[in-house]
Short mmCIF file of C-alpha atoms in Angstrom, two decimals:
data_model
loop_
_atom_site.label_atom_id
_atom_site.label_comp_id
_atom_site.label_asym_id
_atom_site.label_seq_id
_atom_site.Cartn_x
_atom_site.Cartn_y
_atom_site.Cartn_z
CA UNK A 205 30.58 9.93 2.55
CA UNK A 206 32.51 9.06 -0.92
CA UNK A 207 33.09 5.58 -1.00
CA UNK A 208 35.85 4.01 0.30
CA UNK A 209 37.29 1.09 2.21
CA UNK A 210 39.36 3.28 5.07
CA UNK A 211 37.98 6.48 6.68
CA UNK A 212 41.10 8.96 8.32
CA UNK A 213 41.28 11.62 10.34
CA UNK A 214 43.91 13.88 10.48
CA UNK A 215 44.94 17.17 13.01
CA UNK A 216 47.34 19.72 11.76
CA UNK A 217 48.15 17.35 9.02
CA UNK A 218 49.09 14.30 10.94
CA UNK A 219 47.35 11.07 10.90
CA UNK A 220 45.71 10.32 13.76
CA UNK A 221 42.83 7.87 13.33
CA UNK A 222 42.32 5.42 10.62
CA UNK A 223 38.96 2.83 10.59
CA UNK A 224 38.58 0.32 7.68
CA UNK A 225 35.13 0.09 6.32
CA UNK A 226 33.39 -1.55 3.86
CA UNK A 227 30.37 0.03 2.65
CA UNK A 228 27.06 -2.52 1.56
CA UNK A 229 24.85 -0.14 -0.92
CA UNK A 230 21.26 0.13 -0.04
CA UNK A 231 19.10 -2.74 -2.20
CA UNK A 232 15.41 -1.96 -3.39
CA UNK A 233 13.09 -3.80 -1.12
CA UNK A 234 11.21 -7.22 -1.91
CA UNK A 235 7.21 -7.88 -1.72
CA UNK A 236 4.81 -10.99 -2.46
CA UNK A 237 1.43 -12.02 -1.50
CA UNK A 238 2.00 -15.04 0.70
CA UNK A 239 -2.22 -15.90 -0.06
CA UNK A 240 -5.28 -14.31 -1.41
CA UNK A 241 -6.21 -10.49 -0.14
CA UNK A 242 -9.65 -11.60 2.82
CA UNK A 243 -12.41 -9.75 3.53
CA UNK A 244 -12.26 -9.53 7.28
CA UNK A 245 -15.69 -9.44 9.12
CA UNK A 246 -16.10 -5.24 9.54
CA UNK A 247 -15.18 -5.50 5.63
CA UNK A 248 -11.37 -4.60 5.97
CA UNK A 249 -9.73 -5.97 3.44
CA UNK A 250 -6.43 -8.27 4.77
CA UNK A 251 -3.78 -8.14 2.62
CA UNK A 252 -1.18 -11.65 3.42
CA UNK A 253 2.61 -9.97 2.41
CA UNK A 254 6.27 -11.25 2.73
CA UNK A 255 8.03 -8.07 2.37
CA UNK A 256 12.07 -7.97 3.02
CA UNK A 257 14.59 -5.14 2.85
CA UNK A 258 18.41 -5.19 3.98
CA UNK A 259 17.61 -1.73 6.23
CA UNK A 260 14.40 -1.42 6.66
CA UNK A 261 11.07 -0.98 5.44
CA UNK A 262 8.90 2.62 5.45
CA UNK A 263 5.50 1.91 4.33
CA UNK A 264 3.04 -0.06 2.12
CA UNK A 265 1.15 2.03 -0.27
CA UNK A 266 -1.89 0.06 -1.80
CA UNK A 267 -3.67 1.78 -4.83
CA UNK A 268 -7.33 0.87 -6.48
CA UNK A 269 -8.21 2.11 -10.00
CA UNK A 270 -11.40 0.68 -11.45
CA UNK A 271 -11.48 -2.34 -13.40
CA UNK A 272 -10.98 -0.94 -17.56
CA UNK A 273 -13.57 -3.75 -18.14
CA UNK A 274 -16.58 -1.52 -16.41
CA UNK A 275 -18.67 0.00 -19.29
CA UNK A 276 -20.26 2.80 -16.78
CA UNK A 277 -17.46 4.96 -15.05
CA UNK A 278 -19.07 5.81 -11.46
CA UNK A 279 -17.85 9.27 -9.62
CA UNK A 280 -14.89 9.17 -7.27
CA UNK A 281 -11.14 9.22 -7.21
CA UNK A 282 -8.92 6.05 -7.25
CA UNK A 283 -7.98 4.84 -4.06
CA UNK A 284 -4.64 5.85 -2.43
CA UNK A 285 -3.98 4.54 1.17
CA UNK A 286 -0.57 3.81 2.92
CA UNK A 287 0.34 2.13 6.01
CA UNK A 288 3.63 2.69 8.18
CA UNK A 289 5.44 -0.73 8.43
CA UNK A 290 6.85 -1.23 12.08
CA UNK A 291 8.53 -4.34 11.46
CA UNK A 292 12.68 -3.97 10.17
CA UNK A 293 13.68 -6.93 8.45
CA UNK A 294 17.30 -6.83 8.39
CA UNK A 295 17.38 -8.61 4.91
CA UNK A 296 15.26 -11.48 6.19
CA UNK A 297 11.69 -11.96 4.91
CA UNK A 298 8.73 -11.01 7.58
CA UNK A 299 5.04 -11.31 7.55
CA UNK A 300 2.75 -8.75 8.26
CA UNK A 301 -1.14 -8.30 7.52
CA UNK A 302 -1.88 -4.63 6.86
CA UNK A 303 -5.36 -3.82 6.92
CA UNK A 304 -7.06 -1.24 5.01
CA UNK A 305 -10.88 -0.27 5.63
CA UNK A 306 -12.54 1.07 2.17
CA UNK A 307 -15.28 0.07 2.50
CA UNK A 308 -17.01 3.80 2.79
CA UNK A 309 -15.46 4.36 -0.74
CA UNK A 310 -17.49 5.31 -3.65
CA UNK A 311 -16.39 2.33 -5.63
CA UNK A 312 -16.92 0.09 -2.73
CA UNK A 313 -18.77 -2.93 -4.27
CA UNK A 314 -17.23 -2.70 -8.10
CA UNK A 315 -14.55 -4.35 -9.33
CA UNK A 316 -11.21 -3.25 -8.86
CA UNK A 317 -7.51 -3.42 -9.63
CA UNK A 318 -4.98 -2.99 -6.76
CA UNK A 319 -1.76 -2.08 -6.75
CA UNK A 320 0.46 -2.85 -3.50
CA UNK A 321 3.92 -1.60 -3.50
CA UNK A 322 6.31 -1.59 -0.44
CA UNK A 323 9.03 1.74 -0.15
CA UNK A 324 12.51 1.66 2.00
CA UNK A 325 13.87 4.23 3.86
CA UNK A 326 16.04 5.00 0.52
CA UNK A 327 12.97 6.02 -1.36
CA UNK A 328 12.98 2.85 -3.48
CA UNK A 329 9.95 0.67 -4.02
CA UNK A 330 9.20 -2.99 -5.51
CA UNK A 331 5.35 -3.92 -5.97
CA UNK A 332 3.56 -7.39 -6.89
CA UNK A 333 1.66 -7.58 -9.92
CA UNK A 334 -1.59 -6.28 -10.12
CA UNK A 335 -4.65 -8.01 -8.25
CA UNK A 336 -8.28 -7.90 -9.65
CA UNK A 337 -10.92 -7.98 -6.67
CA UNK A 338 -14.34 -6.42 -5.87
CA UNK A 339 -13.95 -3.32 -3.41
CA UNK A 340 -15.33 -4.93 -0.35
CA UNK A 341 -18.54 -2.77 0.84
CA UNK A 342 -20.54 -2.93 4.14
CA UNK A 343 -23.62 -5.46 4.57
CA UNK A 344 -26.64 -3.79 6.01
CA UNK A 345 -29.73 -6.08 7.10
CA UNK A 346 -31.93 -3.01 7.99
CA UNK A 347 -34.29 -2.36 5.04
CA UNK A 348 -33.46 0.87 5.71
CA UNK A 349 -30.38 1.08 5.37
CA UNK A 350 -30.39 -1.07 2.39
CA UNK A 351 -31.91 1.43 0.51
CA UNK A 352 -30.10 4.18 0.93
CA UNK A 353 -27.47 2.36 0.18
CA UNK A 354 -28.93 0.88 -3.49
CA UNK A 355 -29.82 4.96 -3.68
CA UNK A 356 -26.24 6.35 -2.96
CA UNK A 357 -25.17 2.85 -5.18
CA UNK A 358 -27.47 4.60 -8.08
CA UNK A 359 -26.25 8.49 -7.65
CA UNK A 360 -22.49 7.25 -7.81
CA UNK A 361 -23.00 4.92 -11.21
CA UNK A 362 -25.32 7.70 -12.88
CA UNK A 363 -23.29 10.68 -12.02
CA UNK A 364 -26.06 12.74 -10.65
CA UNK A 365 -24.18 14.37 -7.82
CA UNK A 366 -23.42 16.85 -10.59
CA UNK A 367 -21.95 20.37 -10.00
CA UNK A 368 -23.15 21.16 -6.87
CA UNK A 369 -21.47 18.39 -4.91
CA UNK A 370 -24.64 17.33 -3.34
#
C-alpha cells in the first residue's frame, strides 16, 4: 500500500468509501542483557534479555565463534542456534530467558565469543555487543566417563578425527 494518509474506494468512478489513516513505519527491534549469561544445573546456558519491538518479535539467534586468543584451533563449526520468541511486545520492553543447551558441542569447555541478536517480523535485527564466556560442558563424576571425555577433549584439540570422520 503506497503511503498515504486517506485510503478510497471508488465503483464505476464514483467515490464511495473514504478511511483516513496514518501509517507508523516498522522500527528495528531493541535487545540488552538485563545480567550475566548462567549456567543452569543440566549446563544450559540462561541468557537474561530485555528485548522490545513496536510489532513484534520473531526469534533470537545466538552465535559462538572461538575465542581469536586460542593458540590451538580444535575441529568443529561455530555455533548457530535460534529460538522462536512467543512473547509480542507492542513497543514495551519484556523479559524472557531463552535457554540454549550446547553443551554436546565440540567446543564445549573453551572459551568463546557469543553473539545474540534479536530479528522482527520485518526481517530487521539489533544485537548486544559481543560476550566472552567458556562454552559450558557437562560434569561427569564416573571415572569412566571422565575419560572418555578428556579422550574426545584430546581428538577435538589435536585434530585427529582426520579424513575419515571417525
Amino acid at each position: 500500500i503506497p503511503e498515504t494518509d486517506t485510503i478510497s474506494l471508488t465503483q464505476l468512478g464514483f467515490p464511495r468509501l473514504s478511511i483516513p489513516v496514518k501509517f507508523i513505519p516498522d522500527q528495528p527491534p531493541q535487545i540488552s542483557l538485563r545480567g550475566e549469561p548462567e549456567v543452569m544445573m543440566g549446563g544450559q546456558l540462561r541468557l537474561p534479555l530485555t528485548v522490545e519491538d513496536d510489532y513484534g518479535l520473531k526469534l533470537v539467534r545466538l552465535r559462538a565463534i572461538l575465542s581469536a586468543q586460542l593458540k590451538e584451533m580444535p575441529l568443529g563449526e561455530p555455533v548457530y542456534e535460534e529460538q522462536s520468541v512467543i512473547a509480542s511486545s507492542g513497543g514495551k520492553p519484556v523479559e524472557i530467558n531463552p535457554r540454549f543447551d550446547l553443551t554436546g558441542h565440540p567446543w564445549a569447555g573453551y572459551p568463546v565469543t557469543l553473539l545474540i541478536e534479536a530479528e522482527d517480523y520485518a526481517g530487521q535485527t539489533a544485537e548486544i555487543e559481543p560476550l566472552e564466556i567458556k562454552l559450558p560442558e557437562r560434569t561427569f563424576r564416573h571415572p569412566v566417563a571422565q575419560t572418555i571425555v578428556a579422550i574426545r577433549k584430546l581428538l577435538i584439540r589435536k585434530g585427529e578425527f582426520g579424513a575419515n570422520g571417525g
